[in-house]
């Protein structure tokens, strides 16, 4: 079965994409970077939409925040998704605001109370969007609470909210090294039926037991291996190659994307 691999759209190479129409299965965009940007942005997205599916990966929903949900913002997201015929809208299972924007993705406490709180907020978001919300497992460096482990927390939110999962394979690997758990068992413990799509990226090794999720380097071989295992266990799902810093020319990114596709093109295990 053909594997679907996409790229995150960056303004550094937007003009090249519009001119060249490179072979990419889909582009992922952050809606906050495009909302209310005027005619030119609308024209650019319309041109992209003629050739590619678009996925949306949000930055500021702050689903675990103690602050009230910004429902007017969520309705703007809904209108944006509908305007550009975008099926998938994902966000981070974290929070980035508490009495103001924090400019970072912070971990939600791994507790039953926090899971229940987040699940209720996700349900409300889904009511407003009239579609499933897709939540990404995030990297973290110090848990805020450990009443539940990371896997238990994620599964509880997904089940209670009846939402979907963006499986970030690099985040699983980074967390497994930093917090000393088995990434294979973690991957196998996730609910197959809730995986909508995935992310894969590079990271920085600060120390052998401290990895930093930078999205600023090529994907490590061990993370590609974990992606292959994810496909073996859960079946095929679209995956996005993330690159947020040290962004190379588009031609180099396309080669990296093909390397990801080559790994995942290997025959599935029965």
Coordinates of C-alpha atoms in Angstrom, one line a residue:
X1 CA 0.0 0.0 0.0
X2 CA 1.3 3.5 -0.9
X3 CA 2.5 5.5 2.0
X4 CA 1.4 9.1 2.4
X5 CA 4.1 11.6 3.5
X6 CA 3.7 15.3 3.6
X7 CA 5.7 18.4 4.6
X8 CA 5.1 21.5 6.8
X9 CA 4.6 24.5 4.6
X10 CA 7.1 27.3 5.3
X11 CA 7.2 30.8 3.8
X12 CA 10.9 30.3 3.1
X13 CA 9.9 28.1 0.2
X14 CA 6.3 29.0 -0.5
X15 CA 7.1 30.7 -3.8
X16 CA 9.0 27.6 -5.0
X17 CA 6.1 25.4 -4.1
X18 CA 3.6 27.6 -6.0
X19 CA 5.9 27.7 -9.1
X20 CA 7.1 24.1 -9.1
X21 CA 4.3 22.0 -7.7
X22 CA 6.7 19.4 -6.2
X23 CA 5.6 15.9 -5.6
X24 CA 4.3 16.0 -2.0
X25 CA 1.3 14.1 -0.7
X26 CA 0.0 16.9 1.5
X27 CA 1.0 20.1 3.1
X28 CA 0.4 21.0 6.8
X29 CA -0.2 24.6 7.7
X30 CA -0.6 26.4 11.0
X31 CA -4.0 28.2 10.7
X32 CA -2.9 31.0 13.0
X33 CA -0.3 32.0 10.3
X34 CA -3.0 32.4 7.6
X35 CA -6.1 33.6 9.4
X36 CA -7.3 37.1 8.4
X37 CA -4.2 37.6 6.2
X38 CA -6.1 39.1 3.3
X39 CA -6.5 38.5 -0.4
X40 CA -2.9 37.4 -1.1
X41 CA -3.0 34.6 1.5
X42 CA -6.4 33.4 0.4
X43 CA -5.1 33.4 -3.2
X44 CA -2.0 31.4 -2.3
X45 CA -4.0 28.8 -0.3
X46 CA -6.5 28.5 -3.1
X47 CA -3.7 27.7 -5.5
X48 CA -2.2 25.2 -3.2
X49 CA -5.6 23.5 -2.7
X50 CA -5.9 23.0 -6.4
X51 CA -2.9 20.6 -6.3
X52 CA -2.6 19.2 -2.8
X53 CA -4.7 18.2 0.3
X54 CA -4.1 20.6 3.2
X55 CA -3.9 19.6 6.9
X56 CA -4.1 22.1 9.8
X57 CA -1.9 21.9 12.9
X58 CA -2.8 24.6 15.4
X59 CA -0.5 26.5 17.8
X60 CA -2.7 28.3 20.3
X61 CA -5.9 26.3 21.2
X62 CA -4.2 25.7 24.6
X63 CA -6.5 22.7 25.4
X64 CA -5.1 22.1 28.9
X65 CA -5.2 25.8 30.0
X66 CA -7.0 26.9 33.2
X67 CA -8.3 29.8 31.1
X68 CA -11.7 29.6 29.4
X69 CA -11.8 28.3 25.9
X70 CA -11.6 31.1 23.3
X71 CA -14.8 30.1 21.5
X72 CA -14.7 33.0 19.0
X73 CA -11.2 31.8 17.9
X74 CA -12.5 28.2 17.5
X75 CA -15.3 29.5 15.3
X76 CA -12.8 31.3 13.2
X77 CA -10.9 28.0 12.8
X78 CA -14.1 26.3 11.8
X79 CA -14.7 28.9 9.1
X80 CA -11.1 28.6 7.9
X81 CA -11.3 24.8 7.6
X82 CA -14.6 24.9 5.7
X83 CA -13.4 27.7 3.4
X84 CA -10.3 25.7 2.3
X85 CA -12.0 22.2 2.5
X86 CA -9.5 21.0 5.1
X87 CA -10.5 17.7 6.7
X88 CA -7.9 17.4 9.5
X89 CA -7.3 19.9 12.3
X90 CA -4.8 18.9 15.0
X91 CA -3.5 20.6 18.1
X92 CA -1.2 19.8 21.0
X93 CA -2.2 17.9 24.1
X94 CA -0.6 20.6 26.2
X95 CA -1.3 24.2 27.1
X96 CA 0.3 27.6 26.2
X97 CA -1.7 30.1 28.2
X98 CA -2.6 30.8 31.8
X99 CA -3.7 34.4 32.4
X100 CA -1.8 35.3 29.2
X101 CA 0.1 33.6 26.4
X102 CA 3.2 31.7 27.6
X103 CA 4.9 31.2 24.2
X104 CA 5.7 27.6 25.0
X105 CA 4.0 24.2 25.1
X106 CA 3.7 23.0 28.7
X107 CA 2.8 19.5 29.9
X108 CA -0.6 18.9 31.4
X109 CA -0.4 17.1 34.8
X110 CA -0.8 13.4 34.3
X111 CA -3.7 13.0 36.7
X112 CA -7.3 11.7 36.4
X113 CA -8.7 15.2 37.3
X114 CA -6.6 16.8 34.5
X115 CA -7.6 14.2 32.0
X116 CA -11.3 14.6 32.8
X117 CA -10.9 18.4 32.6
X118 CA -9.2 18.3 29.2
X119 CA -11.7 15.7 27.8
X120 CA -14.6 18.0 28.6
X121 CA -12.9 20.9 26.9
X122 CA -12.2 18.8 23.8
X123 CA -15.8 17.8 23.7
X124 CA -16.8 21.5 23.6
X125 CA -14.3 22.2 20.8
X126 CA -15.7 19.3 18.8
X127 CA -19.2 20.7 19.3
X128 CA -18.1 24.0 17.9
X129 CA -16.1 22.6 15.0
X130 CA -18.6 19.9 14.2
X131 CA -15.7 17.5 13.5
X132 CA -13.2 15.5 15.6
X133 CA -10.3 17.3 17.2
X134 CA -6.9 15.5 16.7
X135 CA -4.5 15.7 19.6
X136 CA -0.8 15.3 19.4
X137 CA 1.3 13.6 22.1
X138 CA 3.9 16.2 23.1
X139 CA 7.5 16.1 24.3
X140 CA 8.1 17.3 27.9
X141 CA 11.1 17.4 30.2
X142 CA 9.5 17.3 33.7
X143 CA 6.1 15.9 34.4
X144 CA 3.7 18.1 36.3
X145 CA 2.1 15.1 38.0
X146 CA 2.5 11.4 37.8
X147 CA -0.7 9.9 39.2
X148 CA -1.1 8.4 35.7
X149 CA 1.7 7.6 33.4
X150 CA 1.9 9.4 30.0
X151 CA 0.3 6.6 28.0
X152 CA -2.5 6.2 30.5
X153 CA -3.2 9.9 30.4
X154 CA -3.3 10.1 26.6
X155 CA -5.6 7.1 26.4
X156 CA -7.9 8.4 29.0
X157 CA -8.3 11.8 27.2
X158 CA -8.8 10.1 23.8
X159 CA -11.5 7.7 25.2
X160 CA -13.4 10.2 27.3
X161 CA -13.4 12.9 24.7
X162 CA -13.9 10.5 21.7
X163 CA -11.3 12.4 19.8
X164 CA -8.4 11.4 17.5
X165 CA -4.6 11.1 17.9
X166 CA -1.8 12.7 16.0
X167 CA 1.0 10.2 16.8
X168 CA 4.3 12.1 16.9
X169 CA 6.9 9.3 16.7
X170 CA 9.8 11.6 17.5
X171 CA 8.1 12.8 20.6
X172 CA 7.7 9.2 21.8
X173 CA 11.3 8.5 21.2
X174 CA 12.5 11.7 22.9
X175 CA 10.3 11.1 25.9
X176 CA 11.3 7.5 26.1
X177 CA 15.0 8.4 26.5
X178 CA 14.4 11.4 28.8
X179 CA 11.9 9.5 31.1
X180 CA 13.3 6.0 30.6
X181 CA 10.4 4.0 29.2
X182 CA 10.1 1.5 26.3
X183 CA 9.0 3.4 23.2
X184 CA 7.9 0.2 21.5
X185 CA 5.5 -0.8 24.2
X186 CA 4.3 2.8 24.3
X187 CA 3.5 2.8 20.6
X188 CA 1.7 -0.6 20.9
X189 CA -0.4 0.7 23.8
X190 CA -2.0 3.4 21.7
X191 CA -5.5 2.9 20.2
X192 CA -5.1 2.1 16.5
X193 CA -8.6 3.2 15.6
X194 CA -7.9 6.8 16.9
X195 CA -4.7 7.5 15.0
X196 CA -5.5 10.1 12.3
X197 CA -2.0 10.8 11.1
X198 CA 1.6 11.2 12.4
X199 CA 4.6 13.4 12.8
X200 CA 8.2 12.6 12.5
X201 CA 11.2 15.0 13.0
X202 CA 14.7 15.4 14.1
X203 CA 16.0 16.2 17.6
X204 CA 19.2 17.3 19.4
X205 CA 21.2 15.1 21.8
X206 CA 22.2 17.4 24.7
X207 CA 23.4 14.4 26.6
X208 CA 23.0 10.6 26.1
X209 CA 20.0 10.7 28.5
X210 CA 18.7 14.1 27.5
X211 CA 17.2 14.7 24.0
X212 CA 15.7 18.1 22.9
X213 CA 12.8 18.1 20.5
X214 CA 14.0 20.8 18.1
X215 CA 12.6 19.9 14.7
X216 CA 15.9 21.4 13.4
X217 CA 17.8 18.4 12.1
X218 CA 17.3 15.3 9.8
X219 CA 15.3 12.4 11.3
X220 CA 17.5 10.0 13.2
X221 CA 17.6 6.3 12.1
X222 CA 16.2 5.0 15.4
X223 CA 13.2 7.3 15.0
X224 CA 12.7 6.0 11.4
X225 CA 12.8 2.5 12.8
X226 CA 10.1 3.4 15.4
X227 CA 8.0 4.8 12.6
X228 CA 8.3 1.5 10.7
X229 CA 7.2 -0.3 13.8
X230 CA 4.3 2.0 14.2
X231 CA 3.1 1.0 10.7
X232 CA 3.6 -2.6 11.4
X233 CA 1.5 -2.5 14.5
X234 CA -1.2 0.1 13.6
X235 CA -1.3 -0.1 9.8
X236 CA -0.6 2.8 7.4
X237 CA -1.5 6.4 8.3
X238 CA -0.3 9.7 6.7
X239 CA 2.9 11.1 8.3
X240 CA 4.3 14.6 8.2
X241 CA 8.0 15.4 8.1
X242 CA 8.5 18.4 10.4
X243 CA 11.3 21.0 10.0
X244 CA 10.9 24.2 12.0
X245 CA 14.5 25.4 12.4
X246 CA 17.7 25.2 10.3
X247 CA 15.3 24.9 7.3
X248 CA 17.3 23.6 4.2
X249 CA 16.3 24.3 0.6
X250 CA 13.2 22.7 -0.6
X251 CA 15.1 20.2 -2.8
X252 CA 16.9 18.9 0.3
X253 CA 13.6 18.6 2.3
X254 CA 12.1 16.7 -0.6
X255 CA 15.0 14.2 -0.4
X256 CA 14.4 13.8 3.4
X257 CA 10.7 13.3 2.7
X258 CA 11.5 10.5 0.2
X259 CA 13.8 8.8 2.7
X260 CA 10.9 8.7 5.2
X261 CA 8.7 7.3 2.4
X262 CA 11.2 4.7 1.5
X263 CA 11.3 3.4 5.1
X264 CA 7.6 3.2 5.3
X265 CA 7.3 1.6 1.9
X266 CA 8.7 -1.7 3.2
X267 CA 6.2 -4.5 3.1
X268 CA 3.9 -4.7 6.1
X269 CA 4.3 -7.5 8.6
X270 CA 1.3 -9.8 8.7

